[in-house]
Coordinates of C-alpha atoms in Angstrom, one line a residue:
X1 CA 211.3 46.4 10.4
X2 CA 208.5 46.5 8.5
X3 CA 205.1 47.9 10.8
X4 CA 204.1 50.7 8.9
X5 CA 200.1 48.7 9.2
X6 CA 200.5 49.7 12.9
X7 CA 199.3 53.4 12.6
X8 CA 195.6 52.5 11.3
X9 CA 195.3 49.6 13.8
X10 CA 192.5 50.4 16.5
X11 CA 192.1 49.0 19.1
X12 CA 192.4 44.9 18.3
X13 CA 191.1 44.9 15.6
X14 CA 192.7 42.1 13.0
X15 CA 194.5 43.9 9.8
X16 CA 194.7 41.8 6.5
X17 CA 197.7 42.8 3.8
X18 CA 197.1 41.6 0.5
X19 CA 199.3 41.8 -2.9
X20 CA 199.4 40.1 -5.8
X21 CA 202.0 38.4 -8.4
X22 CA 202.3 37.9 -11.6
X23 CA 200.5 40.7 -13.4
X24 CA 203.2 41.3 -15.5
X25 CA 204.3 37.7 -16.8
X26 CA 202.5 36.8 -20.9
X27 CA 201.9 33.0 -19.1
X28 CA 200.4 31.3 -16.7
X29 CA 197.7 32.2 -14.0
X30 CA 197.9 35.5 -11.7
X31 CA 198.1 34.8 -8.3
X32 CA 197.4 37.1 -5.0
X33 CA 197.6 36.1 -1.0
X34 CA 196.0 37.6 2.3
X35 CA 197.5 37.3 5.5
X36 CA 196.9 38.3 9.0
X37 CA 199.2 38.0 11.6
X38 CA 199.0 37.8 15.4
X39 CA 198.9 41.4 17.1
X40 CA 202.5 42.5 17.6
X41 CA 203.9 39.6 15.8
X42 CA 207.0 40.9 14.1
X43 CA 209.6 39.0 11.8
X44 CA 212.6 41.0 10.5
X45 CA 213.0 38.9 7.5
X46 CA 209.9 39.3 6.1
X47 CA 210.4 41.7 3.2
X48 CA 209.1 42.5 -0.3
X49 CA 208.9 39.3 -2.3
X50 CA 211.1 41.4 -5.2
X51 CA 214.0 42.1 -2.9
X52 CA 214.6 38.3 -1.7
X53 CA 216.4 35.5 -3.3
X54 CA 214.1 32.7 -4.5
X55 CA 215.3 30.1 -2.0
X56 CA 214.9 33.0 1.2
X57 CA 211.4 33.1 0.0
X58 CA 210.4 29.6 -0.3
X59 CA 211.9 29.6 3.8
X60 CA 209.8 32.5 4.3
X61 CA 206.6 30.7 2.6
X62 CA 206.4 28.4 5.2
X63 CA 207.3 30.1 8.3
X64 CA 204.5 32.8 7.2
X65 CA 201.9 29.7 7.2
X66 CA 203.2 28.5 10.2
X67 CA 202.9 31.9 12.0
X68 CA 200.3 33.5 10.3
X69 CA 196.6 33.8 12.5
X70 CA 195.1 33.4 8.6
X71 CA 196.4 33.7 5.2
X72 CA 194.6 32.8 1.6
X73 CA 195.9 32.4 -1.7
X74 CA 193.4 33.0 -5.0
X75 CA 194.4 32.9 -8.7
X76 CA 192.9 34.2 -12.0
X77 CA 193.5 32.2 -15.4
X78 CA 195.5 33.3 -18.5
X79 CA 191.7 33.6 -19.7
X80 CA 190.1 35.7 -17.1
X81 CA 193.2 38.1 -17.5
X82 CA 192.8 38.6 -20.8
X83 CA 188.8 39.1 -20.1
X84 CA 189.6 41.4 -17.8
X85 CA 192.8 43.2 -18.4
X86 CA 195.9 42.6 -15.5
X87 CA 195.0 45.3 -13.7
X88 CA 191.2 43.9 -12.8
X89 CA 192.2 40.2 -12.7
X90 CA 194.6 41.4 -9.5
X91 CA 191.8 43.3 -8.0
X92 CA 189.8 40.0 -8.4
X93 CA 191.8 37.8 -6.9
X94 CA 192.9 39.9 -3.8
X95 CA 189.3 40.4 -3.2
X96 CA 189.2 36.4 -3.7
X97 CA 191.7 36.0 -1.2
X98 CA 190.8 38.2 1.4
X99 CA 186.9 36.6 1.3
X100 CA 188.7 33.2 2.1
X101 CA 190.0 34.7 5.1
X102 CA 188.5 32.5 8.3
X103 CA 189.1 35.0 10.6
X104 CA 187.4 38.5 11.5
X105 CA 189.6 41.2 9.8
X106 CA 189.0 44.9 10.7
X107 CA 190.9 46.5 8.1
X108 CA 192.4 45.3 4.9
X109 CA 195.9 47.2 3.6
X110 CA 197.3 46.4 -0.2
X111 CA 200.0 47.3 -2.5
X112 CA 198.5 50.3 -4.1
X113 CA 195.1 48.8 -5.3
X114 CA 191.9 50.4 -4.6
X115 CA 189.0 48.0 -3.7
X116 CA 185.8 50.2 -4.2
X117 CA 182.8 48.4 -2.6
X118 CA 185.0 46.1 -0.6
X119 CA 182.8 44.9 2.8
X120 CA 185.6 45.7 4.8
X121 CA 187.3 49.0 5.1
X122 CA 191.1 49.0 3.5
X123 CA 193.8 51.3 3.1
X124 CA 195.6 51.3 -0.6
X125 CA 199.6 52.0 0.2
X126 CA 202.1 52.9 -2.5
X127 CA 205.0 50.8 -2.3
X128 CA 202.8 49.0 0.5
X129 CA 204.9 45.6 0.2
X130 CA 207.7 47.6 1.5
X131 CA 206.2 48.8 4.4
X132 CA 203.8 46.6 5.5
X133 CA 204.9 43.1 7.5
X134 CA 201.1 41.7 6.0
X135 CA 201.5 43.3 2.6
X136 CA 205.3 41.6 2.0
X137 CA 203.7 38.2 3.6
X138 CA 201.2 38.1 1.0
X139 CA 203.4 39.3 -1.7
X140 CA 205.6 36.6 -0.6
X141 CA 203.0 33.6 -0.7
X142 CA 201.4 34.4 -3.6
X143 CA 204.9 35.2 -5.5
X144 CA 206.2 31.2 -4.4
X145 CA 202.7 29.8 -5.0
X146 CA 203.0 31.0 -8.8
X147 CA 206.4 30.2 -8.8
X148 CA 205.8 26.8 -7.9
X149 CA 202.6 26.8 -10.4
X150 CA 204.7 27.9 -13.1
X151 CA 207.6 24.8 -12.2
X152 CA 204.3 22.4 -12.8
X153 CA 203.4 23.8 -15.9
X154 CA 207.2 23.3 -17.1
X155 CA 206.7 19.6 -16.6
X156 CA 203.8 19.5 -19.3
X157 CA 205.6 22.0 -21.9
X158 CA 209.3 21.8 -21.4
X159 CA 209.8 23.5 -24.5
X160 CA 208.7 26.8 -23.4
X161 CA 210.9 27.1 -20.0
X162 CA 208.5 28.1 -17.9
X163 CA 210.5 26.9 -15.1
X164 CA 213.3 29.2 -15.6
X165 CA 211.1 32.6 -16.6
X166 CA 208.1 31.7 -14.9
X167 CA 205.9 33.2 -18.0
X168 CA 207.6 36.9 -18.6
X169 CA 208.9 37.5 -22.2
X170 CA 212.8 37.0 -22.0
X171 CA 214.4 36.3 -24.9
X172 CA 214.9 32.8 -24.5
X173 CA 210.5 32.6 -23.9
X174 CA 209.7 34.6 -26.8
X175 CA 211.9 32.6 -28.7
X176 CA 209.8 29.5 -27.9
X177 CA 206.6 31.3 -28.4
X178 CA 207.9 32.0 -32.4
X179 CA 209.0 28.6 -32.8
X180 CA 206.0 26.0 -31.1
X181 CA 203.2 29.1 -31.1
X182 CA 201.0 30.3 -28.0
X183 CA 199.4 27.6 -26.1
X184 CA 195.8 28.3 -25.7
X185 CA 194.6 28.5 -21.9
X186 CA 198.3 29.2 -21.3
X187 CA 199.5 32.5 -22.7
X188 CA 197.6 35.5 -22.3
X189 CA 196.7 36.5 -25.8
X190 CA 195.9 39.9 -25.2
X191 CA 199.1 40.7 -24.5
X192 CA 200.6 42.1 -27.8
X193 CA 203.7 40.1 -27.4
X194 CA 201.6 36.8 -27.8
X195 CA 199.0 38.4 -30.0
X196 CA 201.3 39.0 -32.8
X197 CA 202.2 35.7 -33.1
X198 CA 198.9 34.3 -35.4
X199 CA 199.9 30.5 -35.2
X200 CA 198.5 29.3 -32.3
X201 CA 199.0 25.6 -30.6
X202 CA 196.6 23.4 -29.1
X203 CA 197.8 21.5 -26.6

């Protein structure tokens, strides 16, 4: 069971987890989700999004939203991460999520990323999405709500197989990215992967 959010809780006050996805991937947008659960709420399947089959997720997706006193989602374009390198594009949109948040949080927990200057106090956790029930929420809805992101942009450039990679550099990707180029608004072309490929199309 993950709970380990319940030794900073005071009192009750609301805690927020927040993680993000996608930070890794040379496509598509990088996601991140807040959620806050109910005091004592508890669901033993909730786990890191990384250690769940893609279909458990998508079932956990919308029992989270169904249970969940708040939750957010936020992204950050292929642009924006290349203006701001992967590392500040997550901070970004965790910030972005949490200050869609409806409810009155008293603490904020995420998966190992500082937030310097954040309103609202927080608690940065190594390997937080593995300990914390709100943290492995949020991993988990903004994880699917790339996921499903990346299936959409499939549809518009089946060519690339975005659906099946979801925007890392497999082998299959990068051999799509040599053949048809880097789509503009698309690929992140500050990642040297895409950046050594000159030819770029504009779709």
């Amino acid at each position: 069971m993950l709970d380990y959010e319940e030794r900073f809780r005071s009192g009750d006050i609301l805690i927020a987890g927040t993680d993000e996805a996608g930070r890794g991937p040379c496509a598509g947008p990088l996601y991140a989700a807040a959620c806050v659960f109910p005091i004592g709420y508890r669901n033993e399947e909730i786990n890191d999004s990384k250690k769940l089959t893609a279909k458990k997720r998508e079932e956990l997706f919308d029992i989270i939203r169904r249970d969940a006193l708040d939750y957010a989602v936020a992204d950050v374009s292929a642009e924006d991460v290349d203006r701001l390198n992967p590392y500040q594009a997550s901070r970004r949109a965790m910030e972005t999520a949490l200050g869609k948040l409806r409810v009155k949080i008293g603490l904020v927990v995420t998966d190992a990323m500082p937030l310097p200057g954040f309103r609202i106090p927080y608690v940065d956790l190594v390997k937080g999405d593995a300990k914390c029930l709100c943290i492995a929420a949020a991993s988990i809805l903004a994880k699917v709500s790339r996921d499903r992101y990346m299936v959409e942009l499939d549809r518009r450039y089946p060519e690339y197989g975005f659906a099946k990679h979801k925007g890392y550099a497999t082998k299959e990707h990068m051999e799509a990215l040599r053949k048809y180029g880097p789509i503009e608004g698309v690929h992140r072309l500050s990642y040297k992967n895409v950046a050594s490929l000159k030819q770029i199309s504009l779709f």
